[in-house]
Amino acid sequence: MKQKNAALVSVISNSTLVLFKIAAGILTGSVSIISEAIHSSIDLAAAVMAFFSIRQAGLPPDSRHPYGHGKIENLSARAEAILIIAAAVFIVSEALDKIKTGVKLAMPAMAMAVMGVSVVVNFFVSRYLFKVSKETDSPALEADAQHLKADIYSSAAVLSAIVLVAITGRHIIDPIAAVIISILIFYEGIMIVKKSIGSLLDTSLPDDEVEDIKNILDSESRNIKDYHELRTRKAGRQRHIDLHLTVCANETISKTHSTMDIIEQRIASRLNNCTVIIHPEPCGLMTDMCPNDCVWDKDNGGLRHG
């Protein structure tokens, strides 16, 4: 519910800003404001995609999607990035055309007011989206928040350009500012593509998270012999972890199951939204060690080998 509310706030704020920027761009003839209107339109499309992708990603696993629908958020983030890159190319084309033909900025006070409001609104909305995306680990909301963060800088750049035009009378500053904004937008899109592709290709979890998992496993050395074939990946908000665990060949299935439960619970308490699958193996199966050398030491409360 918190994710949906955040996505809805983003949709409403972006819709309002797009309308104001389009109106201001037409009335003032500012290509930099038009470029910002396009940028905000992309943000709006991103917010809408984030809203619907979050709804779909929250659906439970089914027969066709046994691992859930989490990667819909990653697909949404990638689609948003492609739109951002396309917008950047369009803005450059329009700005270069205005530099060649010349353009004069009208009603600079209105332009400054609209861009000032845009900076303030996006500042607070992006902070809210970052907060919720961190709490819920949502890549779609994070991508949306990144868009708005970039919009803050680009809106501030447009505001500065309009002020300079008003002070100096050099109207060419306006399309030059639009070109600079497009470079920022393009970079933003490339970064989002890079991150979304990593999740779609089942890239391992970040090193610090993998290290947390290993530390938990190492701390259970009294109950397990070793572990191997540790694999991790992420689909949307959901983390998937699987590994092979070597346990004493002489202990009961009940004891092995209890050890696995403890490990799964500890990992789940450390990392949010994770599914842990453990395959137990008796010692001696994968090594030359004699299983009879492994005994459960009741006094010591752990395994004793040899």
Short mmCIF file of C-alpha atoms in Angstrom, two decimals:
data_model
loop_
_atom_site.label_atom_id
_atom_site.label_comp_id
_atom_site.label_asym_id
_atom_site.label_seq_id
_atom_site.Cartn_x
_atom_site.Cartn_y
_atom_site.Cartn_z
CA MET A 1 0.00 0.00 0.00
CA LYS A 2 2.82 2.41 0.86
CA GLN A 3 4.44 1.82 -2.56
CA LYS A 4 1.17 2.40 -4.42
CA ASN A 5 0.52 5.64 -2.52
CA ALA A 6 4.03 6.89 -3.30
CA ALA A 7 3.65 6.05 -6.98
CA LEU A 8 0.27 7.84 -7.05
CA VAL A 9 1.78 10.97 -5.46
CA SER A 10 4.43 10.95 -8.21
CA VAL A 11 1.78 10.62 -10.95
CA ILE A 12 -0.25 13.56 -9.59
CA SER A 13 2.74 15.87 -9.08
CA ASN A 14 4.22 15.09 -12.51
CA SER A 15 0.87 15.60 -14.26
CA THR A 16 0.50 19.04 -12.70
CA LEU A 17 4.05 20.12 -13.51
CA VAL A 18 3.82 18.94 -17.12
CA LEU A 19 0.73 21.10 -17.70
CA PHE A 20 2.36 24.17 -16.14
CA LYS A 21 5.62 23.72 -18.08
CA ILE A 22 3.90 23.19 -21.42
CA ALA A 23 1.81 26.32 -20.91
CA ALA A 24 4.86 28.34 -19.80
CA GLY A 25 6.97 27.05 -22.69
CA ILE A 26 4.36 28.02 -25.29
CA LEU A 27 3.71 31.46 -23.77
CA THR A 28 7.37 32.38 -23.27
CA GLY A 29 8.81 30.64 -26.34
CA SER A 30 11.55 29.09 -24.17
CA VAL A 31 13.06 25.94 -25.67
CA SER A 32 14.66 25.10 -22.32
CA ILE A 33 11.24 25.11 -20.63
CA ILE A 34 9.82 23.01 -23.48
CA SER A 35 12.70 20.58 -22.92
CA GLU A 36 11.81 20.49 -19.25
CA ALA A 37 8.18 19.83 -20.15
CA ILE A 38 9.34 16.87 -22.25
CA HIS A 39 11.54 15.72 -19.38
CA SER A 40 8.60 15.93 -16.97
CA SER A 41 6.39 14.10 -19.48
CA ILE A 42 8.91 11.27 -19.41
CA ASP A 43 8.84 11.42 -15.62
CA LEU A 44 5.06 11.17 -15.77
CA ALA A 45 5.23 8.14 -18.06
CA ALA A 46 7.79 6.63 -15.69
CA ALA A 47 5.54 7.31 -12.69
CA VAL A 48 2.56 5.67 -14.42
CA MET A 49 4.67 2.63 -15.34
CA ALA A 50 6.02 2.44 -11.80
CA PHE A 51 2.47 2.55 -10.40
CA PHE A 52 1.23 -0.33 -12.55
CA SER A 53 4.44 -2.37 -12.33
CA ILE A 54 4.32 -2.21 -8.52
CA ARG A 55 0.73 -3.50 -8.60
CA GLN A 56 1.74 -6.39 -10.87
CA ALA A 57 4.96 -7.18 -9.01
CA GLY A 58 2.97 -7.53 -5.79
CA LEU A 59 0.89 -10.40 -7.18
CA PRO A 60 1.57 -13.78 -5.54
CA PRO A 61 3.37 -16.58 -7.47
CA ASP A 62 1.19 -18.67 -9.76
CA SER A 63 1.54 -21.75 -11.98
CA ARG A 64 3.10 -19.75 -14.83
CA HIS A 65 5.23 -17.55 -12.57
CA PRO A 66 6.37 -19.79 -9.69
CA TYR A 67 9.07 -17.27 -8.70
CA GLY A 68 6.62 -14.38 -8.55
CA HIS A 69 6.31 -11.28 -10.73
CA GLY A 70 9.15 -9.18 -9.28
CA LYS A 71 11.02 -8.69 -12.56
CA ILE A 72 8.15 -6.63 -13.91
CA GLU A 73 9.64 -3.74 -11.92
CA ASN A 74 13.01 -4.24 -13.62
CA LEU A 75 11.33 -4.28 -17.05
CA SER A 76 9.49 -1.09 -16.13
CA ALA A 77 12.73 0.63 -15.09
CA ARG A 78 14.35 -0.35 -18.41
CA ALA A 79 11.40 0.95 -20.44
CA GLU A 80 11.56 4.24 -18.53
CA ALA A 81 15.27 4.56 -19.31
CA ILE A 82 14.68 4.05 -23.04
CA LEU A 83 12.08 6.83 -22.98
CA ILE A 84 14.53 9.12 -21.17
CA ILE A 85 17.27 8.54 -23.76
CA ALA A 86 14.84 9.17 -26.63
CA ALA A 87 13.74 12.44 -24.99
CA ALA A 88 17.35 13.58 -24.61
CA VAL A 89 18.01 13.07 -28.33
CA PHE A 90 14.83 14.99 -29.25
CA ILE A 91 15.72 17.91 -26.96
CA VAL A 92 19.20 18.25 -28.51
CA SER A 93 17.68 18.31 -31.99
CA GLU A 94 15.19 21.04 -31.04
CA ALA A 95 17.76 23.11 -29.17
CA LEU A 96 20.27 23.05 -32.05
CA ASP A 97 17.52 24.13 -34.43
CA LYS A 98 16.67 27.09 -32.15
CA ILE A 99 20.35 28.08 -31.97
CA LYS A 100 20.47 28.22 -35.78
CA THR A 101 17.17 30.07 -36.31
CA GLY A 102 17.29 32.25 -33.19
CA VAL A 103 14.66 32.56 -30.45
CA LYS A 104 13.54 35.31 -28.11
CA LEU A 105 12.30 34.68 -24.59
CA ALA A 106 9.07 36.45 -23.56
CA MET A 107 7.63 36.93 -20.06
CA PRO A 108 10.73 35.80 -18.13
CA ALA A 109 8.99 36.39 -14.77
CA MET A 110 6.39 33.72 -15.56
CA ALA A 111 9.09 31.34 -16.71
CA MET A 112 11.09 31.83 -13.52
CA ALA A 113 8.01 31.31 -11.33
CA VAL A 114 7.07 28.03 -13.04
CA MET A 115 10.61 26.62 -12.85
CA GLY A 116 10.99 27.71 -9.23
CA VAL A 117 7.80 25.86 -8.25
CA SER A 118 9.03 22.80 -10.18
CA VAL A 119 12.29 22.71 -8.21
CA VAL A 120 10.50 22.88 -4.85
CA VAL A 121 7.81 20.29 -5.69
CA ASN A 122 10.25 17.78 -7.16
CA PHE A 123 12.60 18.19 -4.21
CA PHE A 124 9.98 17.08 -1.70
CA VAL A 125 8.39 14.39 -3.89
CA SER A 126 11.76 12.82 -4.79
CA ARG A 127 12.77 12.71 -1.11
CA TYR A 128 9.51 10.95 -0.30
CA LEU A 129 9.96 8.43 -3.13
CA PHE A 130 13.57 7.69 -2.12
CA LYS A 131 12.41 7.08 1.46
CA VAL A 132 9.65 4.66 0.42
CA SER A 133 11.84 2.89 -2.18
CA LYS A 134 14.48 2.27 0.49
CA GLU A 135 11.90 0.97 2.96
CA THR A 136 10.26 -1.33 0.41
CA ASP A 137 13.33 -2.06 -1.76
CA SER A 138 11.42 -1.13 -4.92
CA PRO A 139 13.54 -0.62 -8.09
CA ALA A 140 10.58 0.99 -9.91
CA LEU A 141 10.12 3.63 -7.20
CA GLU A 142 13.88 4.17 -7.00
CA ALA A 143 14.03 4.78 -10.77
CA ASP A 144 11.11 7.20 -10.48
CA ALA A 145 12.86 9.03 -7.63
CA GLN A 146 16.06 9.25 -9.70
CA HIS A 147 14.08 10.84 -12.54
CA LEU A 148 12.70 13.51 -10.22
CA LYS A 149 16.12 14.12 -8.70
CA ALA A 150 17.53 14.77 -12.16
CA ASP A 151 14.53 16.99 -12.84
CA ILE A 152 15.50 19.15 -9.85
CA TYR A 153 18.94 19.86 -11.31
CA SER A 154 17.63 20.41 -14.82
CA SER A 155 14.85 22.73 -13.60
CA ALA A 156 17.40 24.68 -11.56
CA ALA A 157 19.61 24.93 -14.67
CA VAL A 158 16.68 26.26 -16.70
CA LEU A 159 15.83 28.75 -13.96
CA SER A 160 19.45 29.98 -13.94
CA ALA A 161 19.45 30.29 -17.73
CA ILE A 162 16.24 32.35 -17.72
CA VAL A 163 17.66 34.66 -15.06
CA LEU A 164 20.80 35.14 -17.17
CA VAL A 165 18.70 35.85 -20.26
CA ALA A 166 16.71 38.47 -18.33
CA ILE A 167 19.90 40.08 -17.00
CA THR A 168 22.10 39.96 -20.12
CA GLY A 169 19.54 39.92 -22.92
CA ARG A 170 21.43 37.07 -24.61
CA HIS A 171 18.61 34.76 -25.70
CA ILE A 172 20.97 32.10 -27.05
CA ILE A 173 21.59 31.06 -23.42
CA ASP A 174 18.13 29.43 -23.40
CA PRO A 175 18.75 26.73 -26.08
CA ILE A 176 22.30 26.18 -24.80
CA ALA A 177 20.80 25.36 -21.40
CA ALA A 178 18.46 22.89 -23.13
CA VAL A 179 21.47 21.07 -24.66
CA ILE A 180 23.14 20.82 -21.24
CA ILE A 181 19.92 19.42 -19.76
CA SER A 182 19.68 16.80 -22.50
CA ILE A 183 23.20 15.56 -21.66
CA LEU A 184 22.15 15.14 -18.02
CA ILE A 185 18.97 13.31 -19.05
CA PHE A 186 20.92 11.01 -21.38
CA TYR A 187 23.37 10.07 -18.63
CA GLU A 188 20.48 9.37 -16.26
CA GLY A 189 18.90 7.01 -18.81
CA ILE A 190 22.15 5.09 -19.38
CA MET A 191 22.61 4.53 -15.63
CA ILE A 192 19.06 3.18 -15.24
CA VAL A 193 19.54 0.83 -18.23
CA LYS A 194 22.76 -0.48 -16.72
CA LYS A 195 21.14 -1.20 -13.37
CA SER A 196 17.99 -2.82 -14.80
CA ILE A 197 19.97 -5.10 -17.12
CA GLY A 198 21.95 -6.42 -14.15
CA SER A 199 18.76 -7.62 -12.44
CA LEU A 200 17.30 -9.08 -15.63
CA LEU A 201 20.49 -11.10 -16.17
CA ASP A 202 20.33 -12.48 -12.61
CA THR A 203 23.42 -10.67 -11.40
CA SER A 204 24.53 -11.68 -7.91
CA LEU A 205 23.46 -9.63 -4.91
CA PRO A 206 25.81 -6.79 -3.86
CA ASP A 207 29.09 -7.87 -2.25
CA ASP A 208 28.09 -6.56 1.18
CA GLU A 209 24.89 -8.64 1.17
CA VAL A 210 26.73 -11.79 0.05
CA GLU A 211 29.27 -11.15 2.80
CA ASP A 212 26.43 -10.93 5.35
CA ILE A 213 25.16 -14.34 4.20
CA LYS A 214 28.63 -15.88 4.47
CA ASN A 215 29.11 -14.43 7.97
CA ILE A 216 25.84 -16.03 9.10
CA LEU A 217 26.89 -19.39 7.66
CA ASP A 218 30.36 -19.17 9.21
CA SER A 219 28.83 -18.41 12.60
CA GLU A 220 26.94 -21.72 12.45
CA SER A 221 30.17 -23.79 12.29
CA ARG A 222 29.17 -25.66 15.46
CA ASN A 223 26.16 -27.10 13.64
CA ILE A 224 27.40 -27.46 10.07
CA LYS A 225 30.56 -28.80 8.49
CA ASP A 226 30.76 -26.40 5.54
CA TYR A 227 28.74 -24.87 2.69
CA HIS A 228 29.26 -24.55 -1.06
CA GLU A 229 27.53 -23.58 -4.34
CA LEU A 230 26.16 -20.38 -2.79
CA ARG A 231 24.14 -18.54 -5.43
CA THR A 232 22.21 -15.28 -5.17
CA ARG A 233 20.07 -13.16 -7.47
CA LYS A 234 17.34 -10.54 -7.32
CA ALA A 235 13.99 -10.18 -9.09
CA GLY A 236 12.40 -6.81 -8.40
CA ARG A 237 12.35 -6.50 -4.62
CA GLN A 238 12.68 -10.26 -4.05
CA ARG A 239 16.07 -11.78 -3.23
CA HIS A 240 16.66 -15.45 -4.07
CA ILE A 241 19.41 -17.37 -2.26
CA ASP A 242 20.30 -21.04 -2.57
CA LEU A 243 23.21 -23.12 -1.29
CA HIS A 244 24.42 -26.60 -0.39
CA LEU A 245 25.03 -27.32 3.28
CA THR A 246 27.23 -30.14 4.57
CA VAL A 247 26.03 -31.54 7.91
CA CYS A 248 27.01 -34.46 10.12
CA ALA A 249 26.02 -37.79 8.53
CA ASN A 250 25.09 -39.18 11.95
CA GLU A 251 22.60 -36.52 13.00
CA THR A 252 18.84 -36.90 12.59
CA ILE A 253 16.76 -35.36 9.82
CA SER A 254 14.96 -33.36 12.51
CA LYS A 255 18.24 -31.81 13.71
CA THR A 256 19.33 -30.98 10.15
CA HIS A 257 15.96 -29.39 9.42
CA SER A 258 16.19 -27.34 12.59
CA THR A 259 19.64 -26.06 11.62
CA MET A 260 18.39 -25.09 8.17
CA ASP A 261 15.42 -23.23 9.66
CA ILE A 262 17.72 -21.25 11.94
CA ILE A 263 19.97 -20.26 9.02
CA GLU A 264 17.01 -19.29 6.84
CA GLN A 265 15.49 -17.17 9.61
CA ARG A 266 18.77 -15.41 10.32
CA ILE A 267 19.31 -14.55 6.65
CA ALA A 268 15.69 -13.38 6.30
CA SER A 269 16.06 -11.15 9.35
CA ARG A 270 19.21 -9.59 7.87
CA LEU A 271 18.00 -9.17 4.28
CA ASN A 272 14.46 -8.08 3.42
CA ASN A 273 12.21 -9.92 0.96
CA CYS A 274 14.36 -13.01 0.54
CA THR A 275 13.65 -16.65 -0.27
CA VAL A 276 16.31 -19.12 0.94
CA ILE A 277 16.59 -22.66 -0.40
CA ILE A 278 19.10 -25.02 1.25
CA HIS A 279 20.14 -28.45 -0.02
CA PRO A 280 21.62 -30.55 2.84
CA GLU A 281 24.38 -33.10 2.22
CA PRO A 282 25.89 -35.57 4.72
CA CYS A 283 29.63 -35.28 5.29
CA GLY A 284 31.54 -38.06 3.52
CA LEU A 285 29.37 -37.73 0.42
CA MET A 286 31.52 -35.07 -1.24
CA THR A 287 34.79 -35.71 0.62
CA ASP A 288 37.02 -38.61 1.69
CA MET A 289 36.32 -38.00 5.37
CA CYS A 290 34.79 -40.95 7.16
CA PRO A 291 31.21 -40.21 8.25
CA ASN A 292 31.79 -42.27 11.39
CA ASP A 293 34.35 -39.69 12.54
CA CYS A 294 31.57 -37.12 12.93
CA VAL A 295 29.66 -37.30 16.18
CA TRP A 296 27.30 -34.98 18.03
CA ASP A 297 28.93 -33.85 21.24
CA LYS A 298 26.10 -33.20 23.71
CA ASP A 299 28.42 -31.70 26.31
CA ASN A 300 29.99 -29.34 23.82
CA GLY A 301 26.71 -28.55 22.06
CA GLY A 302 28.11 -28.98 18.55
CA LEU A 303 29.83 -31.24 16.05
CA ARG A 304 33.06 -33.02 16.88
CA HIS A 305 35.13 -34.55 14.08
CA GLY A 306 37.71 -37.26 14.60
#
